[in-house]
Amino acid sequence: MEENLVIVESPAKAKTIEKFLGNNYLVKSSFGHIRDLDKKDFGVDLNNRYEPNYIVSEDKKKVVADLKKIAKTAKTVWIASDEDREGEAIAWHLMEVLKLDPKTTKRIVFHEITKDAIQHAIEHPRRLNKALVDAQQARRILDRLVGFEISPVLWKKVKPSLSAGRVQSVAVRLIVEREREITNTDTVPFFRVNALFIVPEKSGKSTILKAECSERFAKEEDANLFLQKCSKAEFVIGDIVTKPAKKSPAPPFTTSTLQQEASRKMGFPVSLTMSVAQRLYESGRITYMRTDSVNLSQTALNGAKKKILETYGDRYVKIRHYKTNSKGAQEAHEAIRPTDFFQEEIEGTSQEQKLYSLIWKRTLASQMADAEIERTNVTINISTAAERFLATGEVLKFDGFLGVYLESSDEENLTDEEKGLLPPLKVHQRLDVESILAQQRFTQKPPRYTEASLVKKLEELGIGRPSTYAPTITTIQQRDYVVKEDRQGTERQYVQMLLKSGNIKREEKTEIIGTEKAKLFPTDIGLVVNDFLTKHFEPIVDFNFTASVEKQFDEIAEGNIVWQEMIDEFYLPFHRLIEDALANSERARGERPLGIDPTSGKAVSAKIGRFGPFIQIGETSEEGSEKPVFASLQQGQSIETITLEQALRLFDLPREVGDFEEKKVIIGIGKFGPYVKHDSNFVSLKKGVDDPYTIPLSRAIELILEKREKVSNSLLKTFPEDPEIRVLQGRWGPYIAYKKQNFKLNKGINPEQLTYLTCKEVIDAELKKPKQKKT
DNA sequence: CAGTGAGCGAGCTTCCGCTTGACTT
């Protein structure tokens, strides 16, 4: 029998702590919350002061039973859940469910997992903070009321199985509004002028100095006029100013900043970052990965200092204490940092190594000296014009933290060229010009969100918590409100004028713009749901809603308000919105009239149906008239932006291009892009080569034959016993195909030696397995 | 990798935050 039972939230933490405590301490984990509101009947009694009905979920029953058993025999139970609102609630639920005696139960907290911190905690137990628990209950119940009252309205008025919530609905709103901002922003053209000057050096060689004109020109004529002036001008250096500048390191990682940097530097989706970090945490490489704190423990600071001293020297050390400035931070943990600074690299998968290295560098850099820079600005006067040319050079005087780590930024600044060392220059020095280029540029549209930049925005608004950023991003994609995709750019024409040897040469050029990679786009259903919510539930999807209820939760935690009163104040007006929406709203289908079809004279409109967005020509209601015709929208198209012309084009496909071997050849566009269908076989059209609207029969046949040859080449084996069983060569090796189903072969099997019996066994074994869940 | 887009109605869907595996590909 153990004298002492310590309960923490995470099993990895339990393992570490057990090492610090003596033999008579048993450390167990609750695996987070042990119970939650019942999903049946709301889990909240609206007729009885919002009395919550908590139940222990199926997957927690074993944990609870286990803890109960040990707690019964322990002399003292120490509840060491986190020191924040959720942690305090976990402590309270534990007391309730395990029926712990307050006399033999102690509540302790620590922010860092070191022997001293834990010893100190044991020596300073405190009482359960019921006000803080109540703040959590209010948070929990409010979220339940919002989610479980609005979602059913959506099922009725938009589509079944949809969802709304305090966090997810705002996340979707951000993406929808950004998309509309992008559609509504006009890009304004202007001309930017860059000059290349020749600077002779003592050695006789010369170097090129690049400088940008202080003015940008709105019109081509103005830019041209400026170039004409320059063709007859003298260029003289008017001013050289040298100023010291400093760069400081970024603070240590929190969950949100780790997700951002892993996305920017390595292209990780936020969920990947979290699962890799989880493995690093479980193997003891890093501290806890779900945190909003930038704080480092004294142990960590000592370790970082020692490592920096040893590797870089005294001048590079600068111990810093960072303060969090994110809204609603609860700081129950340390920042994310390596547990051992002398472990510069680790073994593991390449993802683990990369993420660890990122954490190691960022943490170490945070305790290093500023980088010192000398920035030089040179002004070059033009004898024939009032404008000037400006050149900037940067010299790194002392690298400081830069030797280890530099934070990346979301907005890639295309105009910011590598600034380097300037050639030696003097005031009043005359410069010869090599060439001057006036290029048409365009103002930029706002950028689309990536998963990580959306997390950043949510954190700024104080919406969501470290443990929910990644799941929220997944949810809004699963609900089909948002898609993460790549989009091809479009061509744009621009003008450039080059002044060289007294002549101006004008050229029209093209560039590709708007190429997107792994960006978040709203879907039509996302747009419709968002508009419905902003129309009927504006207070809930308001960007400040979370911040304002958080203030009230704080009041509850301070003991200034009773939680039921706060919920009452929220719920009464909220529930009126629900009733109003149910009674007074139309079914939302996102309908948008596009115009009149010139061939039939009927109205064309876009709307959402049971199977997604589609175009309809003609009306359903007209009696005796012909039935309307329908066509689904393609990937990347949206009800909101599709034109009449694009919509009518959708009806051109699928089209028959002729017969081949007495069977129809049909061209269409499916889930995976344009295809040729023949004899119920499909062949994809070649991207960038074949156009589904114009492809001729001859080319389609070519593709069919090509595919046929490929298939016959991939056929490894058949059996006379059952011709439906075929062994094929696939992308990842040989596999068995049988009745439209594929069966995996174990690695290392030689397909040549496969027999009919072994194939049959593989198939039967697979078919016997329980059927996979529908997603 | 179709073509669908009506209506009836049983029974289901749904929230946020705290934690890990157990699943399949």
JSON list of N, CA, C and O (backbone and C1' of nucleotides) in Angstrom, two decimals, chain A residues 30-40 53-65 93 97 144, chain B residues 15-20:
[
{"chain": "A", "resi": 30, "resn": "SER", "atom": "N", "xyz": [-4.85, 11.39, -14.54]},
{"chain": "A", "resi": 30, "resn": "SER", "atom": "CA", "xyz": [-6.30, 11.39, -14.77]},
{"chain": "A", "resi": 30, "resn": "SER", "atom": "C", "xyz": [-6.61, 11.42, -16.27]},
{"chain": "A", "resi": 30, "resn": "SER", "atom": "O", "xyz": [-7.75, 11.35, -16.66]},
{"chain": "A", "resi": 31, "resn": "PHE", "atom": "N", "xyz": [-5.58, 11.58, -17.09]},
{"chain": "A", "resi": 31, "resn": "PHE", "atom": "CA", "xyz": [-5.76, 11.73, -18.55]},
{"chain": "A", "resi": 31, "resn": "PHE", "atom": "C", "xyz": [-6.73, 12.86, -18.86]},
{"chain": "A", "resi": 31, "resn": "PHE", "atom": "O", "xyz": [-7.71, 12.70, -19.56]},
{"chain": "A", "resi": 32, "resn": "GLY", "atom": "N", "xyz": [-6.46, 14.02, -18.30]},
{"chain": "A", "resi": 32, "resn": "GLY", "atom": "CA", "xyz": [-7.32, 15.17, -18.56]},
{"chain": "A", "resi": 32, "resn": "GLY", "atom": "C", "xyz": [-8.60, 15.13, -17.75]},
{"chain": "A", "resi": 32, "resn": "GLY", "atom": "O", "xyz": [-8.63, 14.58, -16.65]},
{"chain": "A", "resi": 33, "resn": "HIS", "atom": "N", "xyz": [-9.65, 15.72, -18.29]},
{"chain": "A", "resi": 33, "resn": "HIS", "atom": "CA", "xyz": [-10.94, 15.70, -17.62]},
{"chain": "A", "resi": 33, "resn": "HIS", "atom": "C", "xyz": [-11.45, 14.28, -17.46]},
{"chain": "A", "resi": 33, "resn": "HIS", "atom": "O", "xyz": [-11.28, 13.45, -18.36]},
{"chain": "A", "resi": 34, "resn": "ILE", "atom": "N", "xyz": [-12.09, 14.00, -16.34]},
{"chain": "A", "resi": 34, "resn": "ILE", "atom": "CA", "xyz": [-12.61, 12.65, -16.15]},
{"chain": "A", "resi": 34, "resn": "ILE", "atom": "C", "xyz": [-14.11, 12.56, -16.41]},
{"chain": "A", "resi": 34, "resn": "ILE", "atom": "O", "xyz": [-14.66, 11.48, -16.57]},
{"chain": "A", "resi": 35, "resn": "ARG", "atom": "N", "xyz": [-14.78, 13.69, -16.41]},
{"chain": "A", "resi": 35, "resn": "ARG", "atom": "CA", "xyz": [-16.20, 13.64, -16.78]},
{"chain": "A", "resi": 35, "resn": "ARG", "atom": "C", "xyz": [-16.62, 14.94, -17.45]},
{"chain": "A", "resi": 35, "resn": "ARG", "atom": "O", "xyz": [-15.92, 15.95, -17.40]},
{"chain": "A", "resi": 36, "resn": "ASP", "atom": "N", "xyz": [-17.78, 14.87, -18.08]},
{"chain": "A", "resi": 36, "resn": "ASP", "atom": "CA", "xyz": [-18.24, 16.00, -18.87]},
{"chain": "A", "resi": 36, "resn": "ASP", "atom": "C", "xyz": [-19.77, 16.01, -18.86]},
{"chain": "A", "resi": 36, "resn": "ASP", "atom": "O", "xyz": [-20.40, 15.04, -18.43]},
{"chain": "A", "resi": 37, "resn": "LEU", "atom": "N", "xyz": [-20.35, 17.10, -19.36]},
{"chain": "A", "resi": 37, "resn": "LEU", "atom": "CA", "xyz": [-21.80, 17.19, -19.43]},
{"chain": "A", "resi": 37, "resn": "LEU", "atom": "C", "xyz": [-22.34, 16.04, -20.28]},
{"chain": "A", "resi": 37, "resn": "LEU", "atom": "O", "xyz": [-21.77, 15.70, -21.31]},
{"chain": "A", "resi": 38, "resn": "ASP", "atom": "N", "xyz": [-23.45, 15.49, -19.86]},
{"chain": "A", "resi": 38, "resn": "ASP", "atom": "CA", "xyz": [-24.11, 14.45, -20.63]},
{"chain": "A", "resi": 38, "resn": "ASP", "atom": "C", "xyz": [-24.54, 15.04, -21.98]},
{"chain": "A", "resi": 38, "resn": "ASP", "atom": "O", "xyz": [-24.95, 16.18, -22.05]},
{"chain": "A", "resi": 39, "resn": "LYS", "atom": "N", "xyz": [-24.41, 14.22, -23.01]},
{"chain": "A", "resi": 39, "resn": "LYS", "atom": "CA", "xyz": [-24.81, 14.72, -24.33]},
{"chain": "A", "resi": 39, "resn": "LYS", "atom": "C", "xyz": [-26.32, 14.61, -24.52]},
{"chain": "A", "resi": 39, "resn": "LYS", "atom": "O", "xyz": [-26.90, 15.28, -25.38]},
{"chain": "A", "resi": 40, "resn": "LYS", "atom": "N", "xyz": [-26.91, 13.73, -23.77]},
{"chain": "A", "resi": 40, "resn": "LYS", "atom": "CA", "xyz": [-28.37, 13.57, -23.86]},
{"chain": "A", "resi": 40, "resn": "LYS", "atom": "C", "xyz": [-29.05, 14.72, -23.12]},
{"chain": "A", "resi": 40, "resn": "LYS", "atom": "O", "xyz": [-28.57, 15.18, -22.09]},
{"chain": "A", "resi": 53, "resn": "ASN", "atom": "N", "xyz": [-25.48, 18.24, -15.55]},
{"chain": "A", "resi": 53, "resn": "ASN", "atom": "CA", "xyz": [-25.52, 16.79, -15.34]},
{"chain": "A", "resi": 53, "resn": "ASN", "atom": "C", "xyz": [-24.23, 16.18, -15.90]},
{"chain": "A", "resi": 53, "resn": "ASN", "atom": "O", "xyz": [-24.10, 15.97, -17.10]},
{"chain": "A", "resi": 54, "resn": "TYR", "atom": "N", "xyz": [-23.28, 15.94, -15.00]},
{"chain": "A", "resi": 54, "resn": "TYR", "atom": "CA", "xyz": [-21.99, 15.40, -15.44]},
{"chain": "A", "resi": 54, "resn": "TYR", "atom": "C", "xyz": [-22.02, 13.88, -15.44]},
{"chain": "A", "resi": 54, "resn": "TYR", "atom": "O", "xyz": [-22.58, 13.26, -14.54]},
{"chain": "A", "resi": 55, "resn": "ILE", "atom": "N", "xyz": [-21.38, 13.29, -16.47]},
{"chain": "A", "resi": 55, "resn": "ILE", "atom": "CA", "xyz": [-21.25, 11.84, -16.47]},
{"chain": "A", "resi": 55, "resn": "ILE", "atom": "C", "xyz": [-19.81, 11.46, -16.83]},
{"chain": "A", "resi": 55, "resn": "ILE", "atom": "O", "xyz": [-19.11, 12.19, -17.53]},
{"chain": "A", "resi": 56, "resn": "VAL", "atom": "N", "xyz": [-19.39, 10.32, -16.30]},
{"chain": "A", "resi": 56, "resn": "VAL", "atom": "CA", "xyz": [-18.08, 9.79, -16.64]},
{"chain": "A", "resi": 56, "resn": "VAL", "atom": "C", "xyz": [-18.25, 9.04, -17.96]},
{"chain": "A", "resi": 56, "resn": "VAL", "atom": "O", "xyz": [-19.06, 8.13, -18.06]},
{"chain": "A", "resi": 57, "resn": "SER", "atom": "N", "xyz": [-17.50, 9.47, -18.97]},
{"chain": "A", "resi": 57, "resn": "SER", "atom": "CA", "xyz": [-17.67, 8.86, -20.28]},
{"chain": "A", "resi": 57, "resn": "SER", "atom": "C", "xyz": [-17.08, 7.45, -20.29]},
{"chain": "A", "resi": 57, "resn": "SER", "atom": "O", "xyz": [-16.30, 7.07, -19.42]},
{"chain": "A", "resi": 58, "resn": "GLU", "atom": "N", "xyz": [-17.52, 6.68, -21.29]},
{"chain": "A", "resi": 58, "resn": "GLU", "atom": "CA", "xyz": [-17.14, 5.27, -21.38]},
{"chain": "A", "resi": 58, "resn": "GLU", "atom": "C", "xyz": [-15.62, 5.07, -21.30]},
{"chain": "A", "resi": 58, "resn": "GLU", "atom": "O", "xyz": [-15.14, 4.23, -20.55]},
{"chain": "A", "resi": 59, "resn": "ASP", "atom": "N", "xyz": [-14.88, 5.90, -22.05]},
{"chain": "A", "resi": 59, "resn": "ASP", "atom": "CA", "xyz": [-13.43, 5.67, -22.11]},
{"chain": "A", "resi": 59, "resn": "ASP", "atom": "C", "xyz": [-12.69, 6.15, -20.86]},
{"chain": "A", "resi": 59, "resn": "ASP", "atom": "O", "xyz": [-11.49, 5.96, -20.72]},
{"chain": "A", "resi": 60, "resn": "LYS", "atom": "N", "xyz": [-13.42, 6.79, -19.92]},
{"chain": "A", "resi": 60, "resn": "LYS", "atom": "CA", "xyz": [-12.75, 7.23, -18.69]},
{"chain": "A", "resi": 60, "resn": "LYS", "atom": "C", "xyz": [-13.11, 6.35, -17.50]},
{"chain": "A", "resi": 60, "resn": "LYS", "atom": "O", "xyz": [-12.58, 6.53, -16.41]},
{"chain": "A", "resi": 61, "resn": "LYS", "atom": "N", "xyz": [-14.03, 5.41, -17.72]},
{"chain": "A", "resi": 61, "resn": "LYS", "atom": "CA", "xyz": [-14.51, 4.60, -16.59]},
{"chain": "A", "resi": 61, "resn": "LYS", "atom": "C", "xyz": [-13.39, 3.80, -15.94]},
{"chain": "A", "resi": 61, "resn": "LYS", "atom": "O", "xyz": [-13.33, 3.68, -14.72]},
{"chain": "A", "resi": 62, "resn": "LYS", "atom": "N", "xyz": [-12.51, 3.28, -16.79]},
{"chain": "A", "resi": 62, "resn": "LYS", "atom": "CA", "xyz": [-11.42, 2.48, -16.26]},
{"chain": "A", "resi": 62, "resn": "LYS", "atom": "C", "xyz": [-10.46, 3.34, -15.42]},
{"chain": "A", "resi": 62, "resn": "LYS", "atom": "O", "xyz": [-10.04, 2.93, -14.34]},
{"chain": "A", "resi": 63, "resn": "VAL", "atom": "N", "xyz": [-10.14, 4.51, -15.96]},
{"chain": "A", "resi": 63, "resn": "VAL", "atom": "CA", "xyz": [-9.25, 5.42, -15.24]},
{"chain": "A", "resi": 63, "resn": "VAL", "atom": "C", "xyz": [-9.83, 5.76, -13.87]},
{"chain": "A", "resi": 63, "resn": "VAL", "atom": "O", "xyz": [-9.14, 5.71, -12.84]},
{"chain": "A", "resi": 64, "resn": "VAL", "atom": "N", "xyz": [-11.12, 6.08, -13.88]},
{"chain": "A", "resi": 64, "resn": "VAL", "atom": "CA", "xyz": [-11.78, 6.47, -12.64]},
{"chain": "A", "resi": 64, "resn": "VAL", "atom": "C", "xyz": [-11.80, 5.32, -11.63]},
{"chain": "A", "resi": 64, "resn": "VAL", "atom": "O", "xyz": [-11.49, 5.50, -10.44]},
{"chain": "A", "resi": 65, "resn": "ALA", "atom": "N", "xyz": [-12.14, 4.13, -12.12]},
{"chain": "A", "resi": 65, "resn": "ALA", "atom": "CA", "xyz": [-12.19, 2.97, -11.22]},
{"chain": "A", "resi": 65, "resn": "ALA", "atom": "C", "xyz": [-10.82, 2.71, -10.60]},
{"chain": "A", "resi": 65, "resn": "ALA", "atom": "O", "xyz": [-10.70, 2.43, -9.40]},
{"chain": "A", "resi": 93, "resn": "HIS", "atom": "N", "xyz": [-13.68, 17.80, -9.91]},
{"chain": "A", "resi": 93, "resn": "HIS", "atom": "CA", "xyz": [-14.35, 16.59, -10.40]},
{"chain": "A", "resi": 93, "resn": "HIS", "atom": "C", "xyz": [-13.74, 15.34, -9.76]},
{"chain": "A", "resi": 93, "resn": "HIS", "atom": "O", "xyz": [-14.45, 14.40, -9.42]},
{"chain": "A", "resi": 97, "resn": "VAL", "atom": "N", "xyz": [-15.96, 12.73, -7.81]},
{"chain": "A", "resi": 97, "resn": "VAL", "atom": "CA", "xyz": [-16.15, 11.39, -8.35]},
{"chain": "A", "resi": 97, "resn": "VAL", "atom": "C", "xyz": [-15.48, 10.33, -7.49]},
{"chain": "A", "resi": 97, "resn": "VAL", "atom": "O", "xyz": [-16.03, 9.25, -7.25]},
{"chain": "A", "resi": 144, "resn": "ARG", "atom": "N", "xyz": [-21.76, 24.83, -24.15]},
{"chain": "A", "resi": 144, "resn": "ARG", "atom": "CA", "xyz": [-22.76, 23.81, -24.47]},
{"chain": "A", "resi": 144, "resn": "ARG", "atom": "C", "xyz": [-24.05, 24.47, -24.98]},
{"chain": "A", "resi": 144, "resn": "ARG", "atom": "O", "xyz": [-24.64, 24.04, -25.97]},
{"chain": "B", "resi": 15, "resn": "DC", "atom": "P", "xyz": [-19.35, 20.34, -32.97]},
{"chain": "B", "resi": 15, "resn": "DC", "atom": "O5'", "xyz": [-19.63, 21.27, -31.72]},
{"chain": "B", "resi": 15, "resn": "DC", "atom": "C5'", "xyz": [-20.25, 22.54, -31.89]},
{"chain": "B", "resi": 15, "resn": "DC", "atom": "C4'", "xyz": [-20.18, 23.29, -30.58]},
{"chain": "B", "resi": 15, "resn": "DC", "atom": "C3'", "xyz": [-18.75, 23.41, -30.07]},
{"chain": "B", "resi": 15, "resn": "DC", "atom": "O3'", "xyz": [-18.25, 24.69, -30.42]},
{"chain": "B", "resi": 15, "resn": "DC", "atom": "C1'", "xyz": [-20.22, 22.58, -28.36]},
{"chain": "B", "resi": 16, "resn": "DC", "atom": "P", "xyz": [-16.70, 24.87, -30.62]},
{"chain": "B", "resi": 16, "resn": "DC", "atom": "O5'", "xyz": [-16.13, 24.78, -29.13]},
{"chain": "B", "resi": 16, "resn": "DC", "atom": "C5'", "xyz": [-16.46, 25.80, -28.23]},
{"chain": "B", "resi": 16, "resn": "DC", "atom": "C4'", "xyz": [-15.73, 25.59, -26.93]},
{"chain": "B", "resi": 16, "resn": "DC", "atom": "C3'", "xyz": [-14.21, 25.43, -27.07]},
{"chain": "B", "resi": 16, "resn": "DC", "atom": "O3'", "xyz": [-13.63, 26.15, -26.01]},
{"chain": "B", "resi": 16, "resn": "DC", "atom": "C1'", "xyz": [-15.10, 23.58, -25.93]},
{"chain": "B", "resi": 17, "resn": "DG", "atom": "P", "xyz": [-12.12, 26.61, -26.00]},
{"chain": "B", "resi": 17, "resn": "DG", "atom": "O5'", "xyz": [-11.54, 25.91, -24.70]},
{"chain": "B", "resi": 17, "resn": "DG", "atom": "C5'", "xyz": [-12.00, 24.65, -24.40]},
{"chain": "B", "resi": 17, "resn": "DG", "atom": "C4'", "xyz": [-11.40, 24.17, -23.11]},
{"chain": "B", "resi": 17, "resn": "DG", "atom": "C3'", "xyz": [-9.90, 23.91, -23.24]},
{"chain": "B", "resi": 17, "resn": "DG", "atom": "O3'", "xyz": [-9.32, 23.90, -21.96]},
{"chain": "B", "resi": 17, "resn": "DG", "atom": "C1'", "xyz": [-11.10, 21.88, -23.29]},
{"chain": "B", "resi": 18, "resn": "DC", "atom": "P", "xyz": [-7.77, 24.04, -21.88]},
{"chain": "B", "resi": 18, "resn": "DC", "atom": "O5'", "xyz": [-7.24, 22.54, -21.62]},
{"chain": "B", "resi": 18, "resn": "DC", "atom": "C5'", "xyz": [-7.29, 22.07, -20.33]},
{"chain": "B", "resi": 18, "resn": "DC", "atom": "C4'", "xyz": [-7.30, 20.58, -20.22]},
{"chain": "B", "resi": 18, "resn": "DC", "atom": "C3'", "xyz": [-6.27, 19.76, -21.00]},
{"chain": "B", "resi": 18, "resn": "DC", "atom": "O3'", "xyz": [-4.99, 19.87, -20.41]},
{"chain": "B", "resi": 18, "resn": "DC", "atom": "C1'", "xyz": [-8.33, 18.61, -20.72]},
{"chain": "B", "resi": 19, "resn": "DT", "atom": "P", "xyz": [-3.79, 19.12, -21.19]},
{"chain": "B", "resi": 19, "resn": "DT", "atom": "O5'", "xyz": [-4.11, 17.61, -20.85]},
{"chain": "B", "resi": 19, "resn": "DT", "atom": "C5'", "xyz": [-3.26, 16.65, -21.30]},
{"chain": "B", "resi": 19, "resn": "DT", "atom": "C4'", "xyz": [-3.89, 15.29, -21.07]},
{"chain": "B", "resi": 19, "resn": "DT", "atom": "C3'", "xyz": [-3.39, 14.30, -22.09]},
{"chain": "B", "resi": 19, "resn": "DT", "atom": "O3'", "xyz": [-2.24, 13.72, -21.56]},
{"chain": "B", "resi": 19, "resn": "DT", "atom": "C1'", "xyz": [-5.74, 14.20, -21.98]},
{"chain": "B", "resi": 20, "resn": "DT", "atom": "P", "xyz": [-0.96, 13.65, -22.49]},
{"chain": "B", "resi": 20, "resn": "DT", "atom": "O5'", "xyz": [-0.98, 12.10, -22.83]},
{"chain": "B", "resi": 20, "resn": "DT", "atom": "C5'", "xyz": [-1.65, 11.62, -23.91]},
{"chain": "B", "resi": 20, "resn": "DT", "atom": "C4'", "xyz": [-2.21, 10.26, -23.50]},
{"chain": "B", "resi": 20, "resn": "DT", "atom": "C3'", "xyz": [-1.69, 9.17, -24.40]},
{"chain": "B", "resi": 20, "resn": "DT", "atom": "O3'", "xyz": [-1.79, 7.93, -23.73]},
{"chain": "B", "resi": 20, "resn": "DT", "atom": "C1'", "xyz": [-3.96, 9.67, -24.91]}
]
